[in-house]
Short mmCIF file of C-alpha atoms in Angstrom, two decimals:
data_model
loop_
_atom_site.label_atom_id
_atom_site.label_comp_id
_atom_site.label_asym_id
_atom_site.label_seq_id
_atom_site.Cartn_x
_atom_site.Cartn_y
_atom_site.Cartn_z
CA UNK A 1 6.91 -13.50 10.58
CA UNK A 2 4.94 -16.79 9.54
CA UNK A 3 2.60 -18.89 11.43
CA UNK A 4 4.78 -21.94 12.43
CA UNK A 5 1.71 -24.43 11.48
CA UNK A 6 0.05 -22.58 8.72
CA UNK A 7 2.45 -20.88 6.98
CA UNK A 8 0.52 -17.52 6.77
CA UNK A 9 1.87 -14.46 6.09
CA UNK A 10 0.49 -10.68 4.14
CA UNK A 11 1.45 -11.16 0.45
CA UNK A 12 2.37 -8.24 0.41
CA UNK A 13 2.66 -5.71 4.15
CA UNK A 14 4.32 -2.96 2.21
CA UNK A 15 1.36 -2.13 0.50
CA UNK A 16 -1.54 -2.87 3.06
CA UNK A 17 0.33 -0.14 6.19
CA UNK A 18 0.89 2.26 3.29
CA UNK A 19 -2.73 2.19 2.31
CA UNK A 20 -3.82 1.99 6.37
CA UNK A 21 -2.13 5.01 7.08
CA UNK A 22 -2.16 7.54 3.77
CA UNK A 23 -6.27 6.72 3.73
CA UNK A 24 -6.38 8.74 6.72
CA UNK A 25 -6.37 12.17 5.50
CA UNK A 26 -4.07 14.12 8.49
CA UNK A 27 -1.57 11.50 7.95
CA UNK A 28 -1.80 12.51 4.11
CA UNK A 29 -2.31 15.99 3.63
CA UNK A 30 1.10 15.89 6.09
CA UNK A 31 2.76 13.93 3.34
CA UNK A 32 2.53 16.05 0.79
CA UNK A 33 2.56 19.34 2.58
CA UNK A 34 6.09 18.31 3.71
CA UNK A 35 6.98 16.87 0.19
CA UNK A 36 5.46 18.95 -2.22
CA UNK A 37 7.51 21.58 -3.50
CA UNK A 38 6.21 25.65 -2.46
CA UNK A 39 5.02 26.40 -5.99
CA UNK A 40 3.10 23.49 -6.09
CA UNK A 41 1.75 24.17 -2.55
CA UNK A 42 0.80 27.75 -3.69
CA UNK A 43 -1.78 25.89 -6.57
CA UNK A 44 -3.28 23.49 -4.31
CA UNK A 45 -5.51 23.80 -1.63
CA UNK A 46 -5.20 20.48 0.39
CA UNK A 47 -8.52 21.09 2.82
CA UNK A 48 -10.20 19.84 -0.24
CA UNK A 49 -8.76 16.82 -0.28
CA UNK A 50 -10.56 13.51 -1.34
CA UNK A 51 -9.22 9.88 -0.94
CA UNK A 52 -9.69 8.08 -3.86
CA UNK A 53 -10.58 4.78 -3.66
CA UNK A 54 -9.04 3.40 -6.84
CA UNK A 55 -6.25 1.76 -7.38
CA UNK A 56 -4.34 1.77 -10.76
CA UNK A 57 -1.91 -0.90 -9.97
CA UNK A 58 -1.86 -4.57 -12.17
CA UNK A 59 -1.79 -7.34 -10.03
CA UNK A 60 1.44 -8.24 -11.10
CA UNK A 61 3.29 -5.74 -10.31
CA UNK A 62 1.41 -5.08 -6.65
CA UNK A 63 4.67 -6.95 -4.89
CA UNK A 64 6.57 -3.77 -6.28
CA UNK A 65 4.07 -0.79 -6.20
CA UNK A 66 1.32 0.89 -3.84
CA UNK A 67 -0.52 3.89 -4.66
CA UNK A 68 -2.92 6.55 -3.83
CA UNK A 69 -4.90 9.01 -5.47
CA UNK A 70 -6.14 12.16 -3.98
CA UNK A 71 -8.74 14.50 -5.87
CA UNK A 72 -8.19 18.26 -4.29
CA UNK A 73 -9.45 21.16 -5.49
CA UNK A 74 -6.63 24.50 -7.58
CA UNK A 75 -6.26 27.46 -6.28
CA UNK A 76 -8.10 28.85 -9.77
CA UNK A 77 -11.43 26.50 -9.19
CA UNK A 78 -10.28 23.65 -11.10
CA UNK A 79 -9.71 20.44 -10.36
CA UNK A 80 -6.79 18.28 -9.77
CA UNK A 81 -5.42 14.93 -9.07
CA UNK A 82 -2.01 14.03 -6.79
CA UNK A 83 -0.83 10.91 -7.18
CA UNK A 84 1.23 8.49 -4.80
CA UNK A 85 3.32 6.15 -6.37
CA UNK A 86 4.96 4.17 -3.63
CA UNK A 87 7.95 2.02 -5.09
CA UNK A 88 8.97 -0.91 -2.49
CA UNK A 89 11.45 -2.60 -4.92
CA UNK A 90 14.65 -3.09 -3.91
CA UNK A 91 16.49 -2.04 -6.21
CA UNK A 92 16.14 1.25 -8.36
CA UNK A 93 13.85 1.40 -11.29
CA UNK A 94 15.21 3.75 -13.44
CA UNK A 95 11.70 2.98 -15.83
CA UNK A 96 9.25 3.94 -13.38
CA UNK A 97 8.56 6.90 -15.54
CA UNK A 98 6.31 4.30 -18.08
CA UNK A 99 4.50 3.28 -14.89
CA UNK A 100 3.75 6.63 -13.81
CA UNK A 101 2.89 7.60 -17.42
CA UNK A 102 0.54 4.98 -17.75
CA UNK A 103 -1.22 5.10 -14.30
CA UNK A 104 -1.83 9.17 -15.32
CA UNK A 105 -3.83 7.89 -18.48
CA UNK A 106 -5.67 5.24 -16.57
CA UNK A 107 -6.32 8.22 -14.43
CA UNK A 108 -7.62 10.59 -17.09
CA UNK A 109 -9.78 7.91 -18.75
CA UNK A 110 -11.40 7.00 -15.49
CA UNK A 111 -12.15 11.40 -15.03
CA UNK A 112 -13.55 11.10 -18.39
CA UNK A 113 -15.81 7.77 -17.50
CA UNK A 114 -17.02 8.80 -14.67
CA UNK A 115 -18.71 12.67 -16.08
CA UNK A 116 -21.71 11.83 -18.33
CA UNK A 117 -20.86 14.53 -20.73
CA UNK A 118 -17.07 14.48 -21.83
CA UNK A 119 -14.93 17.11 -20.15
CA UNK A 120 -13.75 19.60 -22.40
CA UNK A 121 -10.17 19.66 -20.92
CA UNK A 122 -8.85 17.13 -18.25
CA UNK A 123 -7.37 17.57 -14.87
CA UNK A 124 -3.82 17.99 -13.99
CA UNK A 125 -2.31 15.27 -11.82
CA UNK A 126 0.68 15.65 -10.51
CA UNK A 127 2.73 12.67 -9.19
CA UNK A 128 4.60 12.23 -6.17
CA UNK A 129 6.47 9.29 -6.27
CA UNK A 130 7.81 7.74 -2.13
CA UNK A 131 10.56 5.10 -2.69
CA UNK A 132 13.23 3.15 -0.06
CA UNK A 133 15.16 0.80 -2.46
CA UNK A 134 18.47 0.25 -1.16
CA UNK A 135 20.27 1.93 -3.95
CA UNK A 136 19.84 6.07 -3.87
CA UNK A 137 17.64 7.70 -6.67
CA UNK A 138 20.09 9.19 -8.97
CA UNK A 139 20.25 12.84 -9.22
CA UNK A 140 18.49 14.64 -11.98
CA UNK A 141 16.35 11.53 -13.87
CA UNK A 142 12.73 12.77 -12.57
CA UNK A 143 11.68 13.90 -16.24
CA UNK A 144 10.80 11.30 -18.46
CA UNK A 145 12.87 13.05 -21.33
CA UNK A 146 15.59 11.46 -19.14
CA UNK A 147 15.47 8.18 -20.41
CA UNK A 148 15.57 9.11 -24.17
CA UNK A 149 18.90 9.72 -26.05
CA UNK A 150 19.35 11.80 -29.23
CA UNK A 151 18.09 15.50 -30.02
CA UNK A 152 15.65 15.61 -27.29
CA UNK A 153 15.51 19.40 -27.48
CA UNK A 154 15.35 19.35 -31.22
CA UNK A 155 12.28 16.82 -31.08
CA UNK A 156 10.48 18.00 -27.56
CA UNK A 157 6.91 18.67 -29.21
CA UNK A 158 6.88 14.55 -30.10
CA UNK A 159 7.75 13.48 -26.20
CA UNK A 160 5.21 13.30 -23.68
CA UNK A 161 7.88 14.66 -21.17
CA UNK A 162 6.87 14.99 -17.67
CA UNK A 163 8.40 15.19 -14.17
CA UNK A 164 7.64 13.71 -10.81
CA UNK A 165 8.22 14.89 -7.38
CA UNK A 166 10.54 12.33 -5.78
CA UNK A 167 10.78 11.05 -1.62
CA UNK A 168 13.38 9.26 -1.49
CA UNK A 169 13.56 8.41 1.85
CA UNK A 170 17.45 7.39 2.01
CA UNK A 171 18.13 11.24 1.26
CA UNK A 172 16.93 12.34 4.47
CA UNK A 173 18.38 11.61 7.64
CA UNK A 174 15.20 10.67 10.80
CA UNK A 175 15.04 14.40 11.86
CA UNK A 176 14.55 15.44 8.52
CA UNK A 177 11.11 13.12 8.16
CA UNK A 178 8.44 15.32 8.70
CA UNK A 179 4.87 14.69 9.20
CA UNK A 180 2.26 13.70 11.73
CA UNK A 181 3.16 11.01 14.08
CA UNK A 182 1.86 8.05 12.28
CA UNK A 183 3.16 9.45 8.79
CA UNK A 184 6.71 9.76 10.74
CA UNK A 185 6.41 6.48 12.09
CA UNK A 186 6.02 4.61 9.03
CA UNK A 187 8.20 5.92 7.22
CA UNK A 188 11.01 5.56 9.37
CA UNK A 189 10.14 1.73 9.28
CA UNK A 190 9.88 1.63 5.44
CA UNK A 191 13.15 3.61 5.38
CA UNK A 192 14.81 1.04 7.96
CA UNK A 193 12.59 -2.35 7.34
CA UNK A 194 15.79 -3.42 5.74
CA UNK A 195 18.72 -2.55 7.65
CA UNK A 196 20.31 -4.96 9.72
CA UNK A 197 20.31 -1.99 12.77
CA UNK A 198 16.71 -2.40 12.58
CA UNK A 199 16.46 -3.55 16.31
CA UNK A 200 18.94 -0.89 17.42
CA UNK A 201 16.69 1.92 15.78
CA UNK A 202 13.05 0.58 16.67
CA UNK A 203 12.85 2.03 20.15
CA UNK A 204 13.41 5.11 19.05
CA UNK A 205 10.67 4.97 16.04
CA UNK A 206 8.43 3.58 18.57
CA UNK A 207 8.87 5.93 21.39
CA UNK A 208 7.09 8.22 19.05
CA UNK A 209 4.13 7.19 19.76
CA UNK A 210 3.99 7.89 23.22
CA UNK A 211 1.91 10.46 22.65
CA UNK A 212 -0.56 9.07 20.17
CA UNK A 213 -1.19 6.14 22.89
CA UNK A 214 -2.84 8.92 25.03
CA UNK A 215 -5.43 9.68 22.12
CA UNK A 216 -8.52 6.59 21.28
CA UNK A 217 -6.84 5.90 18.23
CA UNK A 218 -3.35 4.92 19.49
CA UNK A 219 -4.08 0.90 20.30
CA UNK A 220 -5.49 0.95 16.05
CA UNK A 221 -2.10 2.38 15.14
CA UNK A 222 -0.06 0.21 17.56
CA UNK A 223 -1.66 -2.35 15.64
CA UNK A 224 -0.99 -1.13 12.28
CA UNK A 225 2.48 -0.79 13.27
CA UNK A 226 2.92 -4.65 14.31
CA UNK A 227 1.06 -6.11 11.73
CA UNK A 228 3.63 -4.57 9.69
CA UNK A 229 6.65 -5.79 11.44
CA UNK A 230 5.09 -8.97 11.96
CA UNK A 231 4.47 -9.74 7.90
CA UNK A 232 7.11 -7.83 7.02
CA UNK A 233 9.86 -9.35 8.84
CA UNK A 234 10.90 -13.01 10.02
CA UNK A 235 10.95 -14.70 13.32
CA UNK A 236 14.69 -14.51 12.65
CA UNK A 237 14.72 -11.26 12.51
CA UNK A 238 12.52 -9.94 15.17
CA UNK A 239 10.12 -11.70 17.29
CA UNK A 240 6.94 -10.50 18.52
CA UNK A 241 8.30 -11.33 22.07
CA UNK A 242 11.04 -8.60 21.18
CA UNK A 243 9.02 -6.32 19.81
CA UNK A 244 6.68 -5.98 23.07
CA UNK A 245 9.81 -5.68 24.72
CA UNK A 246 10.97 -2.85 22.81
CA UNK A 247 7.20 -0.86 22.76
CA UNK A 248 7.71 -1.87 27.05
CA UNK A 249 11.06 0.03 27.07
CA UNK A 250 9.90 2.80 24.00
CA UNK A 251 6.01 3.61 25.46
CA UNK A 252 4.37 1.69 28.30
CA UNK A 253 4.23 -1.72 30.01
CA UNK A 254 0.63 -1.55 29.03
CA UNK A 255 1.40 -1.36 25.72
CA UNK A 256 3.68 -4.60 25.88
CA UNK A 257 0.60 -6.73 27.47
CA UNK A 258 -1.97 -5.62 24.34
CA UNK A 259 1.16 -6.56 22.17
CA UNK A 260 1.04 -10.29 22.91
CA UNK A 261 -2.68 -9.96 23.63
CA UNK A 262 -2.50 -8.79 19.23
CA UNK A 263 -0.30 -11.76 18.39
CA UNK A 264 -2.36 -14.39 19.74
CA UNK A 265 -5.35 -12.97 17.79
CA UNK A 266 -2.71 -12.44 15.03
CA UNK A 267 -1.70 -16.46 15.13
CA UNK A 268 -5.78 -17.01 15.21
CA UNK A 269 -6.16 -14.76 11.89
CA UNK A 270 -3.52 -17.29 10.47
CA UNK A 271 -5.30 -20.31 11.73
CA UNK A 272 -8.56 -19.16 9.88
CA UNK A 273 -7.00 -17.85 6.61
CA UNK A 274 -5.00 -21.57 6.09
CA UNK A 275 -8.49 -23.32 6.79
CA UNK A 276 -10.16 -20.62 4.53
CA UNK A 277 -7.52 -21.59 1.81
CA UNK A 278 -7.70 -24.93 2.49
CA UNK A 279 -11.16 -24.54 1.09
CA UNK A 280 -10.78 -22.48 -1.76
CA UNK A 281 -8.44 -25.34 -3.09
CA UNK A 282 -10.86 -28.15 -2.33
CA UNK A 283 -13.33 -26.21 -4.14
CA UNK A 284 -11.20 -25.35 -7.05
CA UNK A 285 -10.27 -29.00 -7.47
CA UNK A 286 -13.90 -29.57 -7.28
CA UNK A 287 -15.18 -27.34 -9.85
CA UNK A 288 -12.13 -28.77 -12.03
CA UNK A 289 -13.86 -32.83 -12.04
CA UNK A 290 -17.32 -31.87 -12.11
CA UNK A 291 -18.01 -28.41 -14.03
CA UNK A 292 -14.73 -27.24 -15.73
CA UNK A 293 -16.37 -24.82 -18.13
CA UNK A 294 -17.56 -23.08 -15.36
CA UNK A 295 -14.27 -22.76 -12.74
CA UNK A 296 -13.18 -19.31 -13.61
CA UNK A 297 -16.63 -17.71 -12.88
CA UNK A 298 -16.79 -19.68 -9.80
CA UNK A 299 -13.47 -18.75 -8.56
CA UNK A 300 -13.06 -15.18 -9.34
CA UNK A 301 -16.42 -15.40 -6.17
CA UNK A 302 -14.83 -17.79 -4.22
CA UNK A 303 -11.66 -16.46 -3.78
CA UNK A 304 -13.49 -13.31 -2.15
CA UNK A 305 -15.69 -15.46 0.42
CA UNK A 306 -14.10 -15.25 4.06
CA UNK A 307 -16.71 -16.99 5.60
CA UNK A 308 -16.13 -20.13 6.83
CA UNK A 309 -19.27 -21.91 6.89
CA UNK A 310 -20.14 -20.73 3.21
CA UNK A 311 -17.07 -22.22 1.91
CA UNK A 312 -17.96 -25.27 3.61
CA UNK A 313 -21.64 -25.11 1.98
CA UNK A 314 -20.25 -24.66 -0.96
CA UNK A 315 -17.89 -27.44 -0.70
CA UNK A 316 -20.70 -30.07 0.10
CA UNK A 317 -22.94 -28.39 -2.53
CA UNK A 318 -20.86 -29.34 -5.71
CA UNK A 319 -20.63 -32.84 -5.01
CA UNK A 320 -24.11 -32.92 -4.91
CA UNK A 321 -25.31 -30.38 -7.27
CA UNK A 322 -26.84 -31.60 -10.93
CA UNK A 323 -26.23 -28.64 -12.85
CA UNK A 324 -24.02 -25.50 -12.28
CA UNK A 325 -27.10 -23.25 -11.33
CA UNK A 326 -27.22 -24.43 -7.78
CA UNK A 327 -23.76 -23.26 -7.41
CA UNK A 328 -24.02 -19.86 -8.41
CA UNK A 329 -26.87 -19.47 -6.29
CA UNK A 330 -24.77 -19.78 -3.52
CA UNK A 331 -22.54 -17.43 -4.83
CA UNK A 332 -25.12 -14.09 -4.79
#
């Protein structure tokens, strides 16, 4: 839903709930105990696990991809990686394989970075890849070797073959989600976020919660959960009237009133982030007359200022400022 004056809206909502709910690590280690395989389950010991906070996705392909990275420690004393690839195309990418390929390297340079004396072998990370495209993953393409034609037996010491565990969440009917309730809960919506049912199935996905609203955390996940709907989806589709509706009828009355109570401060958010931008653009155009040589370095600060009033110093500061220097002293 946008903003009617301001036009705001999450670039990209897929990617910010899956990240607010898989960095907490019950909702995670519930994941991939329910989508693991038992072999894999029987090497892994996920008490140990570690949320990662990198992120191996380029920006252009964020719209498409989220992931995760958990460090946990192998049954034998090593170390290993899992990795989340969450795929919130569409469509079906029958390449994904060259993503996943490539985010393991990035993976396994950044192991060897990070240890001051090179590691004589490197981790194993094993990829779990979560998708809801519209289109069903087709059976039997998880290993790489997949892709390739010819004598792929014949030639298998030249390919870099590999296989991913795969959630596709359109081959599981609701019972069959598993998890804790916040892990159930979003799924369900990234498996339905689509459909044109979508109000017919939300009271039911929300009348999960019922019991989460009795612990001190359920008013941060209620608000996970609308923020999602409310970037995700259009007025068009479903209102935030209707959705405190539907949480009235699916968990409390209470939980209606702090509803509307989040979308004005939602609508306020919006209000800021247009002035914010509104800012960034004057500055930009700025920079652009008076120091063009120096716009990139500039930028790459500004765009990560939400203050207000330092935008607006900023602002008043380059039409004033002689050299470059007294800008970047605003920006330490």
């Amino acid at each position: 839903m946008t903003d009617e004056k301001n036009n705001s809206k999450v670039v990209n909502p897929h990617d910010k709930v899956f990240r607010d709910v898989y960095s907490n690590k019950e909702n995670a280690r519930s994941l991939l105990a329910d989508k693991l395989p038992d072999k894999v389950l029987k090497l892994v010991d996920l008490n140990s696990l570690e949320i990662s906070k990198d992120s191996f996705i380029e920006k252009e392909l964020a719209d498409y991809y989220s992931d995760m990275l958990y460090k946990v420690k192998l049954t034998d004393g090593s170390q290993g990686f899992i990795y989340v690839l969450f795929e919130h195309k569409s469509y079906y990418d029958r390449f994904v394989h060259l993503q996943l390929l490539e985010y393991m390297v990035k993976i396994w340079r950044l192991h060897i970075k990070q240890h001051e004396e090179k590691p004589v072998r490197l981790p194993i990370v094993i990829p779990l890849l979560v998708c809801h495209a519209r289109q069903e993953w087709p059976e039997n393409t998880e290993r790489l070797s997949s892709l390739l034609s010819g004598p792929v037996e014949g030639l298998a010491g030249y390919i870099p073959d590999f296989a991913f565990e795969l959630y596709d969440l359109h081959r599981y009917s609701d019972d069959q989600i598993k998890g804790t309730i916040m892990s159930r809960v979003i799924l369900l919506l990234f498996k339905h976020i689509r459909d044109p049912d979508l109000r017919q199935k939300l009271p039911g996905i929300l009348a999960l919660m019922r019991k989460l609203m009795e612990k001190e955390t359920g008013l941060q996940w209620i608000e996970v959960v609308v923020r999602y709907l409310a970037s995700a989806l259009e007025d068009d589709e479903l209102s935030v009237k209707q959705i405190k509706e539907i949480a009235e009828e699916a968990i409390s009355k209470e939980t209606g009133e702090y509803i509307m109570t989040l979308a004005e401060k939602l609508k306020n958010e919006g209000k800021l982030e247009g002035k914010l931008e509104g800012y960034r653009e004057t500055i930009e155009l700025s920079m652009a007359v008076k120091f063009p040589g120096d716009i990139g370095t500039v930028m790459a600060r500004v765009n990560e200022i939400d203050d207000l009033d330092t935008l607006v110093e900023i602002t008043k500061a380059i039409h004033t400022a002689k050299d470059i220097s007294e800008i970047l002293a605003l920006l330490k």
